[in-house]
Amino acid sequence: MSASATGSPTDPAVAAVNSPNLDRYLDAASGLPMTPATQQALNAAWGLGWADASRRYPSARQSRRLLDSARNSVAEYLGITSAGIFFLPDFAAAFELAISGYSDRHIAVNAVEDAAILQAIELRHDSTSSKLSVSGDGHIDVGAAAHVAHREPTAFVVQDVNLEIGCRQPLKSLAQHLDAESAVIVDARATLGRDRVSDDWDLLISDPKMWGGPPGSALLAIRAPERFPAARTSVGGFGGLEPASPPVPLIAAAALALEAATPQAGSAQAISTFLRSEIIDQIQDCEIVGHPESSFITMFSFLYVAADELIDELAQLGWSCASGASCTSDTQRPHHVLTEVGASSHGSLRVSVPPQLTENQAAHFVSDLTRVVAKLRLEAGAPNP
Amino acid sequence: MTESHETSNESSAEAPAVTIDARGLLCPAPVIELAKAAAELKAGLIELVADDPAAETDIPAWCRMRNARLVHRESQSNSTRYTILIGTQAHG
């Protein structure tokens, strides 16, 4: 083994963890970086949890203990039994496992769900499916959903908070309209670890990178695993539902990051509210898409502005934001969420606030944004309002 | 194949005062052209032909924000023809 691979803890290459600079990061809905504490925990976990957790020798048992501890911690966080916590290789696998339990039900997905999930449902052959249309503010119609469930047992797939426009779906009201034959699968990527998570779900899926855990695993939580009718496979460990040899270090770090993420959630929403009122106040011809309520995600639309230029100009000033506009997508079509709610896609700017962004930084962003929008409108020859 | 989508029965038979060919222009250019024409015309019908898919949501959104009315939308083979009523008549 080379000397560099056996460096002591004082070796800067080993001890150093990168402290991510989030000063101008406004794309928290795409994910959060690991904090130095999570990076350190992950570093330690590589050493502790490397062995195959399904084996019986000491290092394997150590892996197993790390995995069990992660499972218990996430279960406690969600208030369910640890038998209902499953770690999968990625978000798509977690979603596939979730709907595999409902092959005899109708699948109803909200029309503003993630494109990959919409496509996965469309490609299924063993169950019928339909889309729940949404109102102009992005909410599903609970009455219409109840009607679908009344006709036949249905598994609903709904984001509790929409990742593009930040609207909060009425999950409590939906749950009240459903009988035991129907189920709710909630995509909690926007909320778990940073926001109030609804309790009104049967299954919950999320991705640790969204709460500052390492990428490379995904979570499926099942409130009543004893009733989950999933087909059991012959391969795989832990009830046959998980991969036989899960990436224990990633899972351990994800669970630690989730525990640590809890206290920070409220401020991002307050900063978001501040941003919405300031931007609407200071920039003319600006719309907020949908109804973002108390979430940390807001989609703005600026009339007469090309979104790709807007994102690039902001990036030059150090700001990281996303967009839902056609000119920023590979397909050259507006984001389907914008189309569903009838919103303009041009000048579309998604601002999603990470924990710990200060009001000063937010005010700085508003002032930069105001100048950039004015400049781009002038250059494009847009008429004065 | 021609698909006609009637947003309103009135006004679509009148000849537009201005016609804008926005084919080949991408978001936000078609809407900027529409806004320029609207600023000059003050009131009346504007016809705009665009092939940018984003115009399908952008034109109705502009109408909503500007109190204008999209009175007719007609999909043609490679483009869409929008008829927009601007000015005081649009408010009713």
Tab-separated table of C-alpha atoms in Angstrom, chain A residues 109-291:
chain	number	residue	atom	x	y	z
A	109	VAL	CA	-50.504	10.717	-10.177
A	110	ASN	CA	-50.713	14.463	-9.828
A	111	ALA	CA	-50.031	16.121	-13.155
A	112	VAL	CA	-47.286	18.319	-11.696
A	113	GLU	CA	-45.221	15.376	-10.417
A	114	ASP	CA	-41.621	14.864	-11.440
A	115	ALA	CA	-41.270	14.040	-15.160
A	116	ALA	CA	-39.342	10.814	-14.453
A	117	ILE	CA	-42.139	9.540	-12.219
A	118	LEU	CA	-44.835	10.454	-14.744
A	119	GLN	CA	-42.903	8.532	-17.348
A	120	ALA	CA	-42.335	5.522	-15.073
A	121	ILE	CA	-46.089	5.321	-14.452
A	122	GLU	CA	-46.879	5.671	-18.126
A	123	LEU	CA	-44.585	2.744	-18.922
A	124	ARG	CA	-46.278	0.390	-16.468
A	125	HIS	CA	-48.384	-2.356	-17.989
A	126	ASP	CA	-49.781	-4.151	-14.968
A	127	SER	CA	-52.064	-1.389	-13.725
A	128	THR	CA	-54.232	1.364	-15.136
A	129	SER	CA	-53.221	4.931	-14.439
A	130	SER	CA	-54.521	8.464	-14.718
A	131	LYS	CA	-53.315	11.990	-14.064
A	132	LEU	CA	-54.915	14.223	-11.473
A	133	SER	CA	-55.162	17.626	-13.051
A	134	VAL	CA	-54.268	20.638	-10.942
A	135	SER	CA	-55.739	24.095	-10.576
A	136	GLY	CA	-53.912	27.272	-11.655
A	137	ASP	CA	-52.274	27.465	-8.244
A	138	GLY	CA	-50.911	23.919	-8.622
A	139	HIS	CA	-53.179	22.099	-6.154
A	140	ILE	CA	-54.868	18.788	-6.845
A	141	ASP	CA	-58.653	18.705	-6.648
A	142	VAL	CA	-59.390	16.500	-3.646
A	143	GLY	CA	-63.007	15.997	-4.739
A	144	ALA	CA	-61.889	14.672	-8.123
A	145	ALA	CA	-59.294	12.440	-6.440
A	146	ALA	CA	-61.936	11.055	-4.077
A	147	HIS	CA	-64.136	10.348	-7.075
A	148	VAL	CA	-61.350	8.310	-8.696
A	149	ALA	CA	-60.841	6.335	-5.456
A	150	HIS	CA	-64.574	5.757	-5.124
A	151	ARG	CA	-64.656	4.146	-8.563
A	152	GLU	CA	-61.785	1.748	-7.852
A	153	PRO	CA	-59.065	1.231	-5.211
A	154	THR	CA	-56.331	3.685	-6.082
A	155	ALA	CA	-52.735	4.384	-5.141
A	156	PHE	CA	-52.147	8.147	-5.294
A	157	VAL	CA	-48.685	9.488	-6.104
A	158	VAL	CA	-48.325	13.067	-4.881
A	159	GLN	CA	-45.475	15.412	-3.945
A	160	ASP	CA	-46.350	16.977	-0.589
A	161	VAL	CA	-44.628	20.165	-1.707
A	162	ASN	CA	-44.034	20.626	-5.415
A	163	LEU	CA	-40.344	20.847	-6.298
A	164	GLU	CA	-40.861	23.355	-9.093
A	165	ILE	CA	-43.450	25.798	-7.795
A	166	GLY	CA	-43.505	25.105	-4.055
A	167	CYS	CA	-47.237	24.553	-3.605
A	168	ARG	CA	-48.289	22.310	-0.716
A	169	GLN	CA	-50.775	19.591	-1.647
A	170	PRO	CA	-53.819	19.053	0.584
A	171	LEU	CA	-52.731	15.604	1.803
A	172	LYS	CA	-54.738	15.718	5.020
A	173	SER	CA	-57.909	16.454	3.144
A	174	LEU	CA	-57.060	13.771	0.563
A	175	ALA	CA	-56.519	11.170	3.305
A	176	GLN	CA	-59.874	12.031	4.869
A	177	HIS	CA	-61.609	11.217	1.591
A	178	LEU	CA	-60.020	7.796	1.110
A	179	ASP	CA	-60.996	4.406	2.493
A	180	ALA	CA	-58.584	1.629	3.497
A	181	GLU	CA	-58.509	0.227	-0.044
A	182	SER	CA	-56.678	3.273	-1.371
A	183	ALA	CA	-53.191	4.459	-0.482
A	184	VAL	CA	-51.102	7.617	-0.706
A	185	ILE	CA	-47.477	7.470	-1.857
A	186	VAL	CA	-45.903	10.806	-1.033
A	187	ASP	CA	-42.795	12.113	-2.746
A	188	ALA	CA	-41.299	14.071	0.162
A	189	ARG	CA	-38.091	15.276	-1.475
A	190	ALA	CA	-39.025	18.907	-0.869
A	191	THR	CA	-39.920	18.442	2.773
A	192	LEU	CA	-38.097	15.592	4.506
A	193	GLY	CA	-35.263	16.997	6.582
A	194	ARG	CA	-36.121	20.638	6.004
A	195	ASP	CA	-39.803	21.223	6.486
A	196	ARG	CA	-42.888	19.953	8.208
A	197	VAL	CA	-43.610	16.549	6.660
A	198	SER	CA	-47.239	15.573	6.398
A	199	ASP	CA	-48.318	12.503	8.387
A	200	ASP	CA	-50.981	11.645	5.854
A	201	TRP	CA	-49.177	9.041	3.800
A	202	ASP	CA	-48.976	5.275	3.575
A	203	LEU	CA	-45.636	5.260	1.754
A	204	LEU	CA	-43.013	7.991	1.604
A	205	ILE	CA	-40.083	8.279	-0.785
A	206	SER	CA	-37.175	10.688	-0.727
A	207	ASP	CA	-33.570	11.208	-1.725
A	208	PRO	CA	-30.869	11.945	0.907
A	209	LYS	CA	-29.081	14.450	-1.333
A	210	MET	CA	-32.120	16.702	-0.819
A	211	TRP	CA	-31.480	16.998	2.933
A	212	GLY	CA	-27.682	17.173	2.780
A	213	GLY	CA	-26.929	13.470	2.844
A	214	PRO	CA	-24.607	11.859	0.308
A	215	PRO	CA	-26.040	11.014	-3.107
A	216	GLY	CA	-26.196	7.312	-3.937
A	217	SER	CA	-29.092	5.928	-1.916
A	218	ALA	CA	-32.822	6.561	-1.576
A	219	LEU	CA	-35.417	6.078	1.108
A	220	LEU	CA	-38.744	4.247	1.035
A	221	ALA	CA	-40.743	4.411	4.264
A	222	ILE	CA	-43.797	2.202	4.706
A	223	ARG	CA	-46.082	3.135	7.577
A	224	ALA	CA	-47.638	-0.332	7.901
A	225	PRO	CA	-45.092	-2.773	6.414
A	226	GLU	CA	-47.113	-5.772	7.597
A	227	ARG	CA	-49.856	-4.739	5.194
A	228	PHE	CA	-47.567	-3.880	2.271
A	229	PRO	CA	-48.464	-6.349	-0.458
A	230	ALA	CA	-45.182	-6.143	-2.392
A	231	ALA	CA	-44.007	-9.167	-4.267
A	232	ARG	CA	-41.076	-10.655	-2.345
A	233	THR	CA	-38.059	-11.427	-4.437
A	234	SER	CA	-35.813	-14.368	-3.779
A	235	VAL	CA	-32.621	-12.315	-3.900
A	236	GLY	CA	-31.854	-9.353	-1.683
A	237	GLY	CA	-31.633	-8.885	2.026
A	238	PHE	CA	-33.824	-7.426	4.726
A	239	GLY	CA	-37.167	-8.867	3.805
A	240	GLY	CA	-36.174	-9.368	0.191
A	241	LEU	CA	-36.930	-5.769	-0.727
A	242	GLU	CA	-33.516	-4.154	-0.452
A	243	PRO	CA	-30.336	-4.857	-2.384
A	244	ALA	CA	-28.454	-7.777	-0.811
A	245	SER	CA	-25.447	-5.603	-0.018
A	246	PRO	CA	-26.541	-2.012	0.578
A	247	PRO	CA	-24.023	0.888	0.615
A	248	VAL	CA	-23.879	1.091	4.418
A	249	PRO	CA	-21.567	4.161	4.688
A	250	LEU	CA	-23.854	6.231	2.436
A	251	ILE	CA	-26.934	5.167	4.365
A	252	ALA	CA	-25.320	5.854	7.756
A	253	ALA	CA	-24.264	9.359	6.674
A	254	ALA	CA	-27.725	10.022	5.192
A	255	ALA	CA	-29.396	9.124	8.495
A	256	LEU	CA	-26.997	11.358	10.452
A	257	ALA	CA	-27.614	14.237	8.041
A	258	LEU	CA	-31.365	13.817	8.516
A	259	GLU	CA	-31.030	14.024	12.302
A	260	ALA	CA	-28.844	17.117	11.996
A	261	ALA	CA	-31.093	18.832	9.419
A	262	THR	CA	-34.095	19.108	11.722
A	263	PRO	CA	-33.527	22.365	13.598
A	264	GLN	CA	-32.805	24.491	10.511
A	265	ALA	CA	-36.067	24.148	8.613
A	266	GLY	CA	-38.121	27.223	9.538
A	267	SER	CA	-35.797	30.047	8.494
A	268	ALA	CA	-35.683	29.112	4.797
A	269	GLN	CA	-39.450	29.618	4.593
A	270	ALA	CA	-39.241	33.003	6.281
A	271	ILE	CA	-36.508	34.100	3.862
A	272	SER	CA	-38.614	32.814	0.958
A	273	THR	CA	-41.578	34.867	2.097
A	274	PHE	CA	-39.279	37.906	2.342
A	275	LEU	CA	-37.941	37.265	-1.189
A	276	ARG	CA	-41.427	36.943	-2.677
A	277	SER	CA	-42.696	40.201	-1.222
A	278	GLU	CA	-39.498	42.132	-2.077
A	279	ILE	CA	-39.282	40.871	-5.658
A	280	ILE	CA	-42.962	41.488	-6.415
A	281	ASP	CA	-42.592	44.921	-4.849
A	282	GLN	CA	-39.468	45.971	-6.735
A	283	ILE	CA	-39.736	44.353	-10.154
A	284	GLN	CA	-42.595	45.171	-12.498
A	285	ASP	CA	-44.230	42.567	-14.726
A	286	CYS	CA	-43.299	39.692	-12.476
A	287	GLU	CA	-45.600	36.821	-11.598
A	288	ILE	CA	-45.304	34.153	-8.944
A	289	VAL	CA	-46.273	30.832	-10.462
A	290	GLY	CA	-48.848	28.869	-8.512
A	291	HIS	CA	-49.277	29.324	-4.809
